[in-house]
Coordinates of C-alpha atoms (C1' of nucleotides) in Angstrom, one line a residue:
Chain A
X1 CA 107.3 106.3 120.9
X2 CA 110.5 105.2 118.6
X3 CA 112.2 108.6 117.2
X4 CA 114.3 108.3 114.2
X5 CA 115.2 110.1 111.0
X6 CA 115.9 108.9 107.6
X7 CA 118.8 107.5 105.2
X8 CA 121.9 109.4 106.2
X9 CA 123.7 110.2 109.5
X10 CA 125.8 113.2 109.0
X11 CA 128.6 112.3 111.9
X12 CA 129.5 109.0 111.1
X13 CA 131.3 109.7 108.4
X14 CA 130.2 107.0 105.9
X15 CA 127.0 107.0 103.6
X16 CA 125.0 103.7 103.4
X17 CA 122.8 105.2 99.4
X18 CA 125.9 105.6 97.8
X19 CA 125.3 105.1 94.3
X20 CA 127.1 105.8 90.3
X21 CA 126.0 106.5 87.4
X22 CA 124.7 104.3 84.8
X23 CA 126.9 104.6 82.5
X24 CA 129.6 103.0 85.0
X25 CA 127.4 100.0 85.8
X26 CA 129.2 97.1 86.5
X27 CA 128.7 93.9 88.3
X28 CA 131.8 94.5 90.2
X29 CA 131.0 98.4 90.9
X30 CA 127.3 96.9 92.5
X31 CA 128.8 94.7 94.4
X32 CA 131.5 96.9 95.8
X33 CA 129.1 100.3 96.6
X34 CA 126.3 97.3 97.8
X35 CA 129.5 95.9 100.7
X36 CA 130.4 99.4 101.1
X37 CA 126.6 100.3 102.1
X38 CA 125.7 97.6 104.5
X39 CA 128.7 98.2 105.9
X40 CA 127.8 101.9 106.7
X41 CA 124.0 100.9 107.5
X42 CA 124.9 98.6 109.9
X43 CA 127.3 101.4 111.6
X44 CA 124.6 104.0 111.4
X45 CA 122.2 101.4 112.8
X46 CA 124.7 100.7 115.8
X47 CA 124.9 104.2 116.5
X48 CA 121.2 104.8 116.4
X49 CA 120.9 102.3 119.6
X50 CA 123.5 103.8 121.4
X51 CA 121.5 107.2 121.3
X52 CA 118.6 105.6 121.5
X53 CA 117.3 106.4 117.9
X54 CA 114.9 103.5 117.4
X55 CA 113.3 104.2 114.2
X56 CA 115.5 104.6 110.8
X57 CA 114.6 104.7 107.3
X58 CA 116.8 102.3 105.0
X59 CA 118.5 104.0 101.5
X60 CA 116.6 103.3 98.5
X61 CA 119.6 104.0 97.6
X62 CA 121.0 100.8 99.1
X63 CA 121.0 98.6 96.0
X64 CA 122.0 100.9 93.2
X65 CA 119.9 100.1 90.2
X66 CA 118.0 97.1 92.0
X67 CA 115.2 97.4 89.5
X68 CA 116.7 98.1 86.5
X69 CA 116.9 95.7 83.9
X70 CA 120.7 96.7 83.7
X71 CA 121.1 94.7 87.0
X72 CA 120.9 90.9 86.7
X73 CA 122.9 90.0 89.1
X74 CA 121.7 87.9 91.8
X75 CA 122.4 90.6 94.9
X76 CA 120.3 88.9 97.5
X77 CA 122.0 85.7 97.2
X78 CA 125.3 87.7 97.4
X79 CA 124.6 89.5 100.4
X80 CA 122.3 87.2 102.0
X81 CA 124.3 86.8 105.5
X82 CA 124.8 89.9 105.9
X83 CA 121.5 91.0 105.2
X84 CA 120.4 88.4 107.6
X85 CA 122.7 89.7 110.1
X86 CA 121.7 92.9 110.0
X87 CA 118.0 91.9 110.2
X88 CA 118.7 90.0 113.3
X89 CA 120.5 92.9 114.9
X90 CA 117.5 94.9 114.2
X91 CA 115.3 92.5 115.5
X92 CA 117.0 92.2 118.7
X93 CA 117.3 95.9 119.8
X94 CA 113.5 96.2 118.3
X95 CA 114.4 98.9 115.9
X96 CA 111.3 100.2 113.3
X97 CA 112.8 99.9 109.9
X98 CA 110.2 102.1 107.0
X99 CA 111.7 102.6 103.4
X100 CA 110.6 105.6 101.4
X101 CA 110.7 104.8 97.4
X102 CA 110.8 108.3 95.8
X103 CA 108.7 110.0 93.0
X104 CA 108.8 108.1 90.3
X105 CA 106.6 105.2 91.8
X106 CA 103.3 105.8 90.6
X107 CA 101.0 102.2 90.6
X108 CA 98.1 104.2 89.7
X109 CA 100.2 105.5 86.6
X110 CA 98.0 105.5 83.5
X111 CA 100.9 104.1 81.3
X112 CA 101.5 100.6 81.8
X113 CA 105.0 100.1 81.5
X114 CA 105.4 103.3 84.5
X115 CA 103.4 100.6 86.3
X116 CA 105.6 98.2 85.5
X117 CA 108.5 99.5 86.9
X118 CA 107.0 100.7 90.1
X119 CA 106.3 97.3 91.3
X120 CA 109.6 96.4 90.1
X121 CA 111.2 98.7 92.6
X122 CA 108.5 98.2 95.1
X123 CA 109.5 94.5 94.6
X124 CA 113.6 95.2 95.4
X125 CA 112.3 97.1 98.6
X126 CA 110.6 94.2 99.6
X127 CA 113.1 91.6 98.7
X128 CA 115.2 93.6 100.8
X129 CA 113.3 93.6 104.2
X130 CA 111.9 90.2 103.2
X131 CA 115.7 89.2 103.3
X132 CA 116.5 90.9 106.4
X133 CA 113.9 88.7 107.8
X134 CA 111.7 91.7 108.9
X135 CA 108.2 91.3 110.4
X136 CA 105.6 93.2 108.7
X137 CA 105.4 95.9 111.0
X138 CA 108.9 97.1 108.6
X139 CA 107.3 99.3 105.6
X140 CA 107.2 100.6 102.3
X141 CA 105.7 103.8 102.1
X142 CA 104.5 105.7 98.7
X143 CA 102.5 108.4 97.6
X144 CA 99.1 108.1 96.4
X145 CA 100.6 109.5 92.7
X146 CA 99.3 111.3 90.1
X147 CA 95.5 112.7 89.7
X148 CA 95.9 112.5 86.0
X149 CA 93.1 114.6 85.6
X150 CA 90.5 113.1 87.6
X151 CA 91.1 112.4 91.3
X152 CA 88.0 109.5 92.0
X153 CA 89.7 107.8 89.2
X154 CA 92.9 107.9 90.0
X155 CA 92.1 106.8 93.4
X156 CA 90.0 104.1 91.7
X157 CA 93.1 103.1 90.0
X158 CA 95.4 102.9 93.2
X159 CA 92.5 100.3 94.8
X160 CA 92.6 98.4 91.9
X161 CA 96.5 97.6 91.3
X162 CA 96.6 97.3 95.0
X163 CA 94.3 94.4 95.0
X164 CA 96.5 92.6 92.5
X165 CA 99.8 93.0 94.3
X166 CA 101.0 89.9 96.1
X167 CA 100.9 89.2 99.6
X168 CA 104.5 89.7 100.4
X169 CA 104.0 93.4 99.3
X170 CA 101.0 93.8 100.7
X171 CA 102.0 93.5 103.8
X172 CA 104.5 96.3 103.7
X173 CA 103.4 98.9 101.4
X174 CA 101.7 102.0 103.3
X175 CA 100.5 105.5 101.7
X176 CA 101.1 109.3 103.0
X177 CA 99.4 112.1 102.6
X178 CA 101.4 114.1 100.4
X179 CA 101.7 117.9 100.4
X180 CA 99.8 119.1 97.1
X181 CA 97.5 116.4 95.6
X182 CA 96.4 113.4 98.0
X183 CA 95.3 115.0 101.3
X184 CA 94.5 112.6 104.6
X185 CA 91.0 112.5 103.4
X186 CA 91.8 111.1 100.1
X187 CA 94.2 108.7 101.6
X188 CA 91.6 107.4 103.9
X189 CA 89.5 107.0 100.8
X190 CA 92.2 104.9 99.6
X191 CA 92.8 103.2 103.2
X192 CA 88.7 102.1 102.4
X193 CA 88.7 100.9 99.2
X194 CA 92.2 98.4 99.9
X195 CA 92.9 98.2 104.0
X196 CA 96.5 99.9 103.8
X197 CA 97.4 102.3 106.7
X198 CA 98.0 105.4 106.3
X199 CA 101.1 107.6 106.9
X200 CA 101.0 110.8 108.5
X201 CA 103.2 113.3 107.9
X202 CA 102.5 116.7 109.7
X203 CA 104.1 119.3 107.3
X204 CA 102.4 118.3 103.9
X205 CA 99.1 118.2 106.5
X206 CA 99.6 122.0 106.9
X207 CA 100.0 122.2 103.7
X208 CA 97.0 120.7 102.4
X209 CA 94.0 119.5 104.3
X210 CA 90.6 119.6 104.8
X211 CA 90.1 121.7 108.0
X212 CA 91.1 118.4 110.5
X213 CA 93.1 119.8 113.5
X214 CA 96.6 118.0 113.5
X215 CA 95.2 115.7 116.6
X216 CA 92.3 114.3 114.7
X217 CA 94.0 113.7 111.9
X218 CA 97.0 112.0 113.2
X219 CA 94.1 110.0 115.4
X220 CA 92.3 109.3 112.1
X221 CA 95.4 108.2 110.6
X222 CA 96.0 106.0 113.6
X223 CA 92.9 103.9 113.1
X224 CA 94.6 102.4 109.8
X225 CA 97.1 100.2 111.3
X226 CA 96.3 96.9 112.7
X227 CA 98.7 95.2 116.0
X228 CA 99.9 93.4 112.8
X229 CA 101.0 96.7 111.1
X230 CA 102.6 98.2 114.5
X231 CA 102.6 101.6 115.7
X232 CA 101.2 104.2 113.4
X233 CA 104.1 106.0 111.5
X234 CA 104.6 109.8 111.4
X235 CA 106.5 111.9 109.6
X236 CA 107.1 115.3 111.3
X237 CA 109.3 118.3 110.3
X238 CA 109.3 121.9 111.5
X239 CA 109.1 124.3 108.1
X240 CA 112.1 126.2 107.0
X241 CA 110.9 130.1 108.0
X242 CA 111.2 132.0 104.8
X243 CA 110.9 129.4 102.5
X244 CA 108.5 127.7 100.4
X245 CA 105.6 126.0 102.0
X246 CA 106.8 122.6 102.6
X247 CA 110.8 123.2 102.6
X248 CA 112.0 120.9 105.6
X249 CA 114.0 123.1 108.3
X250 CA 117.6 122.8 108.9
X251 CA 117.5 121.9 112.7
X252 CA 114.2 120.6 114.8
X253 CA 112.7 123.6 116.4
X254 CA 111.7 122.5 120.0
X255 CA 109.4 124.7 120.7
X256 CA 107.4 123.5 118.1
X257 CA 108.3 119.8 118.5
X258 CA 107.5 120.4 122.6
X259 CA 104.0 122.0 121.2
X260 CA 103.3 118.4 119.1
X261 CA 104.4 116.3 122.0
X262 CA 101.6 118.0 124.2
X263 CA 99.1 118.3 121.3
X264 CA 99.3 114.3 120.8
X265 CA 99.2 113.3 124.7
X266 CA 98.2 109.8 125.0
X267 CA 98.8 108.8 121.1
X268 CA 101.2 105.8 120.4
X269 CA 103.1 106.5 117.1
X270 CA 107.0 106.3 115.9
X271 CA 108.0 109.3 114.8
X272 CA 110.3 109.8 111.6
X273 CA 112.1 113.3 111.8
X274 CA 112.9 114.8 108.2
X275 CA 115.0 117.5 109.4
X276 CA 117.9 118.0 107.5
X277 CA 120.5 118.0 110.4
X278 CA 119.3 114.3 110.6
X279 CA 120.7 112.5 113.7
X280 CA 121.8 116.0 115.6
X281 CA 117.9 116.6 115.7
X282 CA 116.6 112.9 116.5
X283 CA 119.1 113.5 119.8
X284 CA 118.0 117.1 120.3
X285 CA 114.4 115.3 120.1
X286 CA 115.1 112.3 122.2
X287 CA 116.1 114.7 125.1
X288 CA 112.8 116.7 124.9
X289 CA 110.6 113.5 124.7
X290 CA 112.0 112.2 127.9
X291 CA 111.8 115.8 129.6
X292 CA 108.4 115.9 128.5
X293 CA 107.4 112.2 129.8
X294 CA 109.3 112.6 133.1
X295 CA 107.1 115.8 133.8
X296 CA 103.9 113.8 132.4
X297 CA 105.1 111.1 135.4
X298 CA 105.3 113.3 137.7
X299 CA 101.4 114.9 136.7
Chain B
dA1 C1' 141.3 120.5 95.7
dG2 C1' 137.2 122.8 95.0
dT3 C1' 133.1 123.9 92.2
dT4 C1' 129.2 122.9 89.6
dG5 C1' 126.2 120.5 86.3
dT6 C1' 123.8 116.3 86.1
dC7 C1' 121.7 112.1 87.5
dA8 C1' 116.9 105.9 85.6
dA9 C1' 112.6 106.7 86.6
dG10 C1' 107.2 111.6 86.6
dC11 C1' 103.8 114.6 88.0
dT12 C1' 101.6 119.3 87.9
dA13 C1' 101.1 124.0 86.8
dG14 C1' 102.4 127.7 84.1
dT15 C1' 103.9 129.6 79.7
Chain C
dA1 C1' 103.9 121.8 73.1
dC2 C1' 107.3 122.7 76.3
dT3 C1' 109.7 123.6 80.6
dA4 C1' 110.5 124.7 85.5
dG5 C1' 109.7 123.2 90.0
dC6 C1' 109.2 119.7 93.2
dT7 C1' 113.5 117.9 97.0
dT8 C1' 117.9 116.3 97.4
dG9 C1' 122.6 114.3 97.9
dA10 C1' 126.3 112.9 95.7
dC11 C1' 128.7 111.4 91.4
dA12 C1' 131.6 112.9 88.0
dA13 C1' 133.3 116.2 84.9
dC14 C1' 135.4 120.3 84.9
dT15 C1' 138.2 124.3 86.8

DNA sequence: AGTTGTCAAGCTAGT
DNA sequence: ACTAGCTTGACAACT
């Protein structure tokens, strides 16, 4: 099991999804924040090895207006060594890259042009780890997206758009349950109609699902991912005590994470903390996976 | 220097 | 028809 946590490390002292605003777009200010986040990424990813953190999720963040059509400029060409480097250091220490593009990606959008610029972004994510020279077992996960009324459609829809992306894509993209709409269930109606694996996060499981016991569902989840696709992915949080259902805690609580380890004895998955501590918690985690296989061994 | 409103993009539920 | 909430960090405008 690779443990790792997305985006930002809060130590390092550098952010790798800086971004600006719009209305300050430049070609010079892309280039400059673009440097100034591989820079950082590659840091953060050099530090992850050294502590043993072997699963990270990359900045959306990373590119600042990627997809926009403010941004002509020719990025990948720009930055393609040291994109390349960076792929090849992540190659080498066998780190598990995902890459998380947020809400506003909706392929089974009922308004074309919404469409339109979701697989535009999806496209810059993939450029990206295309670039980087990644194997396809680095992803793109998304939501299901909106129900629009009519869930069996809208899951209709997703299979449909998903049949007409291109292979490069296909090969990366991945769906999670989310918290409110798309349960596991759903997604694995999804999983049936196109092939894509399936994501499972823990916390939006709690919060919706259809009676499955974490186990089975992460097991269920499992079965989506071919050797091609690697490990299953899991996204696990503890919840924030008195706060809204689905409000990621501050810290990892141990307990609780010791309580999952035993629960999913004998399951091969990377595990993605979204904790907001961020790197304090993958190493608090780290420590408790090894005392937990090292009294396993010892069994 | 510190604080706070706002930021490309959208959905859903509630008024 | 309209808006708050979702979740979140950080930019940028303002004290």
């Amino acid at each position: 099991m690779r443990i790792g946590y997305p985006c930002i490390n809060r130590g390092i002292g550098c952010t790798a999804g800086s971004t600006f605003r719009l209305a300050s777009y430049s070609e010079t200010r892309l280039i400059q924040t673009v440097q100034k986040n591989l820079d950082c990424l590659k840091k953060i990813i050099e530090y992850n090895v050294e502590n043993g953190l072997l699963f990270f999720r990359i900045s959306s963040d990373t590119v600042p207006f990627a997809s926009h059509p403010v941004c002509k400029y020719d990025w990948i060409g720009h930055f393609s060594g040291q994109l390349k480097e960076i792929g090849r250091y992540i190659r080498d220490h066998d780190i598990r890259i995902s890459m998380h593009p947020d809400q506003f990606v909706l392929i089974n959008a009922l308004k074309e042009d919404i469409v339109e610029r979701s697989l535009a972004e999806l496209q810059y994510h993939c450029n990206m780890l295309d670039e980087m020279e990644l194997d396809s077992t680095a992803k793109i996960q998304i939501h299901v997206g909106g129900v629009y009324g009519n869930k069996d459609q809208a899951i209709e829809r997703f299979v449909e758009r998903y049949a007409s992306l291109n292979q490069a894509l296909k090969r990366r993209l991945v769906v999670e349950n989310d918290d409110r709409l798309f349960s596991l269930s759903d997604c694995l109606k999804v999983h049936h109609g196109t092939g894509i694996p399936i994501v499972f996060d823990s916390l939006h499981h709690a919060c919706l699902n259809n009676g499955e016991t974490d186990r089975e569902a992460l097991m269920q989840a499992a079965q989506t991912w071919r050797r091609v696709d690697g490990p299953l992915m899991v996204d696990y949080s503890s919840q924030q005590p008195g706060h809204n259902v689905g409000k990621h805690a501050q810290s990892i609580d141990t307990t609780d994470f010791r309580r999952f380890l035993e629960n999913m004895k004998g399951c091969d998955f990377d595990l993605m903390l979204e904790i907001k501590d961020k790197e304090k918690s993958g190493v608090k985690a780290l420590t408790e996976l090894k005392v937990f296989q090292s009294e396993e061994y010892r069994k």
